[in-house]
PDB file of C-alpha atoms in Angstrom:
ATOM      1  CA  UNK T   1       0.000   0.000   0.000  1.00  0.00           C
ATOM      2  CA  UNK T   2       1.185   3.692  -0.694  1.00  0.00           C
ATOM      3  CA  UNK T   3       1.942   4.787   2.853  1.00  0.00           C
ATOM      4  CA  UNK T   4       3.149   7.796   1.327  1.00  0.00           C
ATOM      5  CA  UNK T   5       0.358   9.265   1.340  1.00  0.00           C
ATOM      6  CA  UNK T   6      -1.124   8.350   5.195  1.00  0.00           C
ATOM      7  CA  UNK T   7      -0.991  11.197   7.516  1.00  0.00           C
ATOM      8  CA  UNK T   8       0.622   9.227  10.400  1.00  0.00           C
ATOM      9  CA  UNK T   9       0.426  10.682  13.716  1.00  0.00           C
ATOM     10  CA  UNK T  10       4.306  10.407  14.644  1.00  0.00           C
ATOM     11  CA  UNK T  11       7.233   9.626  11.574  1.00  0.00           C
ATOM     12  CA  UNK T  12       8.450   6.555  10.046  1.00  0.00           C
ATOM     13  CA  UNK T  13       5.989   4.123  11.488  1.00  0.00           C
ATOM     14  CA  UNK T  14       6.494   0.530  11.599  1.00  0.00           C
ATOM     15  CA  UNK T  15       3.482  -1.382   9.516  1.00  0.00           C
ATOM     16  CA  UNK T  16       1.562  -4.686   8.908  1.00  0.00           C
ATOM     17  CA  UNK T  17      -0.507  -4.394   5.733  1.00  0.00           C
ATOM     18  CA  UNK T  18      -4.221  -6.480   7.033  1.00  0.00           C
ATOM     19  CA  UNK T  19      -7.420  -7.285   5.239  1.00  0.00           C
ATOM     20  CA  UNK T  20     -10.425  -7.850   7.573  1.00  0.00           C
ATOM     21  CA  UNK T  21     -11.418 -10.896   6.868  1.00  0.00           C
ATOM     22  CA  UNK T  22     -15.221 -12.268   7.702  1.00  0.00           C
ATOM     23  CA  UNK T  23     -14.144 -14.132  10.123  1.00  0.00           C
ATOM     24  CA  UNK T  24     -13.412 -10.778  12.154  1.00  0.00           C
ATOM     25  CA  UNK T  25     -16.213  -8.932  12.225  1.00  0.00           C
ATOM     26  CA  UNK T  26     -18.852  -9.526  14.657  1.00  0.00           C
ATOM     27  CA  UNK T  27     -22.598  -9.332  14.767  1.00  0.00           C
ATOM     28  CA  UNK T  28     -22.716  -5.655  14.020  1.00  0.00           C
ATOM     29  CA  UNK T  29     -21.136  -6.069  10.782  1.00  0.00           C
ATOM     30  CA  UNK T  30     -17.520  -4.933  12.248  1.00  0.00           C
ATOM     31  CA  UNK T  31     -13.735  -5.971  13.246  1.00  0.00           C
ATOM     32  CA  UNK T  32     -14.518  -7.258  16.602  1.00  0.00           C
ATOM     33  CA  UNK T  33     -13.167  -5.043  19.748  1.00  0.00           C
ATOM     34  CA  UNK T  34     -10.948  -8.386  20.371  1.00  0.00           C
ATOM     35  CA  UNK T  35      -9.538  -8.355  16.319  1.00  0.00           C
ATOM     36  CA  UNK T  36      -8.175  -5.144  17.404  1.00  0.00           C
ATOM     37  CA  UNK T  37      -5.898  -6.134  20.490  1.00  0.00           C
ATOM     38  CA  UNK T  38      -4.913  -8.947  17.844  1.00  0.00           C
ATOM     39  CA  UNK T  39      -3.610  -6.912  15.264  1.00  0.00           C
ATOM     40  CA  UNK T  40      -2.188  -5.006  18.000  1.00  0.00           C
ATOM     41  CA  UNK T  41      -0.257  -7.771  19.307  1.00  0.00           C
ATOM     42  CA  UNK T  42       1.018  -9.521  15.729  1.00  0.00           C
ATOM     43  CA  UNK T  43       2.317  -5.535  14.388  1.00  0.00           C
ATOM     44  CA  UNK T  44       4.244  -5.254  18.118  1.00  0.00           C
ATOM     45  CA  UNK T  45       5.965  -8.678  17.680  1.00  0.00           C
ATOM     46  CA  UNK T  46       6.394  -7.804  14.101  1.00  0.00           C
ATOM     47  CA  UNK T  47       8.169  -4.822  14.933  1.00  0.00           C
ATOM     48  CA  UNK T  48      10.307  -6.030  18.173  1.00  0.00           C
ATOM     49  CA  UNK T  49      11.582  -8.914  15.735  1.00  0.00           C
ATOM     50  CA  UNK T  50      12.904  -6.355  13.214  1.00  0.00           C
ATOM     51  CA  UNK T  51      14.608  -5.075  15.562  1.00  0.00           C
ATOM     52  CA  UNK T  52      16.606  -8.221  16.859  1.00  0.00           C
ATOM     53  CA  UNK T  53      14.039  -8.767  19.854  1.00  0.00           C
ATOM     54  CA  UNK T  54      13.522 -12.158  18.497  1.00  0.00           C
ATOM     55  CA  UNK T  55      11.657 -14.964  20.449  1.00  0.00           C
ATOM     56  CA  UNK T  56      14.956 -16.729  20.570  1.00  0.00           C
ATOM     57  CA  UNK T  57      16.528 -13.829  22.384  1.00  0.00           C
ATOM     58  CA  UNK T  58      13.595 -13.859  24.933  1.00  0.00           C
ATOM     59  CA  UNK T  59      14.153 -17.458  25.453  1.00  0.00           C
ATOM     60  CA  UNK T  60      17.949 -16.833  25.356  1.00  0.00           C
ATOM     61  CA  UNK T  61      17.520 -14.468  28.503  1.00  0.00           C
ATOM     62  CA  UNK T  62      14.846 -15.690  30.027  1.00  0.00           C
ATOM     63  CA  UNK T  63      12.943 -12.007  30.006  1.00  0.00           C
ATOM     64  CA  UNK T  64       9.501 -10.614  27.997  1.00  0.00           C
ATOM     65  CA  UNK T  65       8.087  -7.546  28.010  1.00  0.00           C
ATOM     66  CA  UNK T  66       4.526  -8.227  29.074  1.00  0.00           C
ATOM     67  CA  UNK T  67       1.654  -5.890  28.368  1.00  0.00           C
ATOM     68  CA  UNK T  68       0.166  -4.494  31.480  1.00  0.00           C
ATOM     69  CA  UNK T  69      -2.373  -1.919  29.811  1.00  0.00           C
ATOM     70  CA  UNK T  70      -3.681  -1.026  26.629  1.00  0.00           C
ATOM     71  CA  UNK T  71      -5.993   1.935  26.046  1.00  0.00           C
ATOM     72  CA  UNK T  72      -7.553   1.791  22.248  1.00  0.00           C
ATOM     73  CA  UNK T  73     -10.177   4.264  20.624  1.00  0.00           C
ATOM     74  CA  UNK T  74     -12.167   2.981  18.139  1.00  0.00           C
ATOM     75  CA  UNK T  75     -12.590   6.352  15.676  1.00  0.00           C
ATOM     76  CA  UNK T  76     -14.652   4.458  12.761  1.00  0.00           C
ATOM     77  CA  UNK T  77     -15.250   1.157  12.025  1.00  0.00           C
ATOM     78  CA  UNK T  78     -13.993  -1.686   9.612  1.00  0.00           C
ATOM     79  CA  UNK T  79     -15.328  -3.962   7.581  1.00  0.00           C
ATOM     80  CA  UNK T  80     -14.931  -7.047   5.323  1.00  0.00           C
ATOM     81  CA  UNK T  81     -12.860  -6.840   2.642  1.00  0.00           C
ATOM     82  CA  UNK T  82     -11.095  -3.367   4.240  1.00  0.00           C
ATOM     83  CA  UNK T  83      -7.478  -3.226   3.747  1.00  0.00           C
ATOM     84  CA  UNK T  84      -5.910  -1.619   6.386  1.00  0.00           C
ATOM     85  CA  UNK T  85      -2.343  -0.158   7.157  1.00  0.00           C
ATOM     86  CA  UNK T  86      -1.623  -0.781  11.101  1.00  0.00           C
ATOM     87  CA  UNK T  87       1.676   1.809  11.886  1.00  0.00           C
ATOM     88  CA  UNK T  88       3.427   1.426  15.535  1.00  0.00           C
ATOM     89  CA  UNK T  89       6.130   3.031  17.177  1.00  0.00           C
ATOM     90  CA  UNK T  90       7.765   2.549  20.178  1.00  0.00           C
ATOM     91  CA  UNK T  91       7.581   5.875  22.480  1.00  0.00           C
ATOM     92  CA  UNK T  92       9.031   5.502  25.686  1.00  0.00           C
ATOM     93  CA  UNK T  93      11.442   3.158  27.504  1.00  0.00           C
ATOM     94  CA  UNK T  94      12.904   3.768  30.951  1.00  0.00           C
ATOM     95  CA  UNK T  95      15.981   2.008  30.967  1.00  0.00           C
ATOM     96  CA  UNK T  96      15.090  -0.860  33.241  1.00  0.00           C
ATOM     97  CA  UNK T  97      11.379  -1.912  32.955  1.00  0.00           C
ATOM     98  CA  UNK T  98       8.911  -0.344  31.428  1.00  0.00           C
ATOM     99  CA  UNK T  99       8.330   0.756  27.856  1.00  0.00           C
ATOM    100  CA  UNK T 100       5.248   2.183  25.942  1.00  0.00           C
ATOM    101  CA  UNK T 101       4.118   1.832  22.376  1.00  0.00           C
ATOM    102  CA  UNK T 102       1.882   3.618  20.131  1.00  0.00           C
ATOM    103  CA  UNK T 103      -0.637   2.787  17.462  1.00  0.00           C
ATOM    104  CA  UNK T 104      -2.608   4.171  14.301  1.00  0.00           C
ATOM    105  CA  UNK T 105      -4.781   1.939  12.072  1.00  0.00           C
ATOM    106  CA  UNK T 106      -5.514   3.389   9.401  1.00  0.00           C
ATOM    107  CA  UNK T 107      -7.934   2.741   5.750  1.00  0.00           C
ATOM    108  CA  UNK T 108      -5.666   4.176   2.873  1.00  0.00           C
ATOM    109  CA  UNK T 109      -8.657   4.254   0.598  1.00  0.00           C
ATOM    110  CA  UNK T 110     -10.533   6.762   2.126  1.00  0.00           C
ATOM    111  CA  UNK T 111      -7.125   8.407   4.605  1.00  0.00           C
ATOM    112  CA  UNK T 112      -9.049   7.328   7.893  1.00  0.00           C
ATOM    113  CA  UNK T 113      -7.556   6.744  11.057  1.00  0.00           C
ATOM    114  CA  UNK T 114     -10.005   3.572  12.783  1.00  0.00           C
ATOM    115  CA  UNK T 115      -8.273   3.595  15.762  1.00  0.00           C
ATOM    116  CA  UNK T 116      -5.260   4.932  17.485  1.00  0.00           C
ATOM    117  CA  UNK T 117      -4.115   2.984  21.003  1.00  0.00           C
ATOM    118  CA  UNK T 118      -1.315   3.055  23.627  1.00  0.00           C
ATOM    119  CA  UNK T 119       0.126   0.143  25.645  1.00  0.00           C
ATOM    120  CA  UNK T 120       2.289  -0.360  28.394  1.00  0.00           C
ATOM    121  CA  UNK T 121       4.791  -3.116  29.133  1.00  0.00           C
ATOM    122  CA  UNK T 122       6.890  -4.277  31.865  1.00  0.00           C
ATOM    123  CA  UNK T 123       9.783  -6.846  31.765  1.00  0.00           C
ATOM    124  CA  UNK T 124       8.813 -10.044  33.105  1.00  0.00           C
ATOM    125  CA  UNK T 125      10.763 -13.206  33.820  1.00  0.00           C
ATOM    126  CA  UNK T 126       9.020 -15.763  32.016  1.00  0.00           C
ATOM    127  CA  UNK T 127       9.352 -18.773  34.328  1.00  0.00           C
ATOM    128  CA  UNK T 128       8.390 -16.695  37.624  1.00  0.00           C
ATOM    129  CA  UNK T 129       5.813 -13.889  35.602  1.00  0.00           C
ATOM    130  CA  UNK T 130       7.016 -11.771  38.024  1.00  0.00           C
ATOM    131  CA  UNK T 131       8.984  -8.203  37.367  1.00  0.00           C
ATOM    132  CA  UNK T 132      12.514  -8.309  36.343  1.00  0.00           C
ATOM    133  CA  UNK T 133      15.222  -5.672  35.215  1.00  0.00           C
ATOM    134  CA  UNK T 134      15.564  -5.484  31.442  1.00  0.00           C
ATOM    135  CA  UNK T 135      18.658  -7.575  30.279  1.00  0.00           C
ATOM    136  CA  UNK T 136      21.057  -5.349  28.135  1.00  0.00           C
ATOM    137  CA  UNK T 137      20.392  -6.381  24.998  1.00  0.00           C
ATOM    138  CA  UNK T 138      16.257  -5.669  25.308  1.00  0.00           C
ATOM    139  CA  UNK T 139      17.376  -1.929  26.632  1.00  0.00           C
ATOM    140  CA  UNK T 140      19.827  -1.835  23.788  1.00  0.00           C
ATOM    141  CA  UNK T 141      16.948  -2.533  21.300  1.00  0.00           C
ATOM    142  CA  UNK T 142      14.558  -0.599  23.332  1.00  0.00           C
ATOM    143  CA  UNK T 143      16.330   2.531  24.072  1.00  0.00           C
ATOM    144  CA  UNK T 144      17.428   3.005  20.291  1.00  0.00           C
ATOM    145  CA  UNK T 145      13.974   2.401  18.969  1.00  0.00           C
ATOM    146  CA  UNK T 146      12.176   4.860  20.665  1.00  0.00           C
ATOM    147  CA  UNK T 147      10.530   7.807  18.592  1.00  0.00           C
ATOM    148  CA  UNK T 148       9.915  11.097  20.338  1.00  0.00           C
ATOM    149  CA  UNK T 149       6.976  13.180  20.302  1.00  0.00           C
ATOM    150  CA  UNK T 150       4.621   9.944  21.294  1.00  0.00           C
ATOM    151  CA  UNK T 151       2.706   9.397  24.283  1.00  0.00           C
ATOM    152  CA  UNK T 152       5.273   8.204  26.912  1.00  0.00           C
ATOM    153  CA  UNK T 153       4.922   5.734  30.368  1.00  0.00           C
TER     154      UNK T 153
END
């Protein structure tokens, strides 16, 4: 898709190109509330994997950033056969725990923003779930990924 021409809310997004398929809509004709946090989810993996944050990394240190809250506003709705452009950025990270991420969905074929959303993560170790300091190489990745001018922890 031309995202050229998509007025993005912050520069150089990172994007997943998505068709809603039937399957996501619900009984109001729509992409489900719960296709959203999906597509959410798949573009934030997408984009921590292009950065090196691979799943083998996560194993390799034993360490995940874990979403503890995501805030989404539904602006308009989709529908079947939409194809979508899903930017995200990555907005804030403080160095040892916590980082923040930003979204815009948006319908090139008509310049629409759907839905913007913000979500928060913590670092986790993934055998106890419970809080753990960043290892270097996630604030490496982290810390140089991070986009000003987004909405921070």
């Amino acid at each position: 898709m031309q995202q050229h021409d998509i007025a993005w809310d912050l520069p150089a997004p990172f994007t997943i190109d998505i068709t809603v398929r039937a399957e996501d809509t619900d009984r109001l004709g729509h992409a489900n509330n719960v296709v959203y946090v999906r597509w959410l989810e798949d573009v934030s993996w997408a984009h921590i994997e292009s950065l090196g944050m691979t799943w083998d990394l996560h194993e390799k240190t034993g360490k995940a950033m874990a979403i503890t809250r995501t805030e989404i506003d539904y602006l308009a709705s989709a529908n079947t056969g939409d194809q979508l452009v899903l930017g995200t950025w990555l907005t804030d990270y403080d160095g040892r725990f916590r980082s923040a991420r930003q979204f815009q969905l948006v319908r090139p074929s008509d310049g629409k923003t759907l839905v913007r959303a913000v979500s928060t993560h913590a670092c986790v170790d993934m055998k106890s779930q419970r809080p753990a300091r960043a290892p270097k190489e996630f604030a490496e990745i982290l810390g140089s990924a991070v986009v000003a001018g987004g909405k921070g922890l």
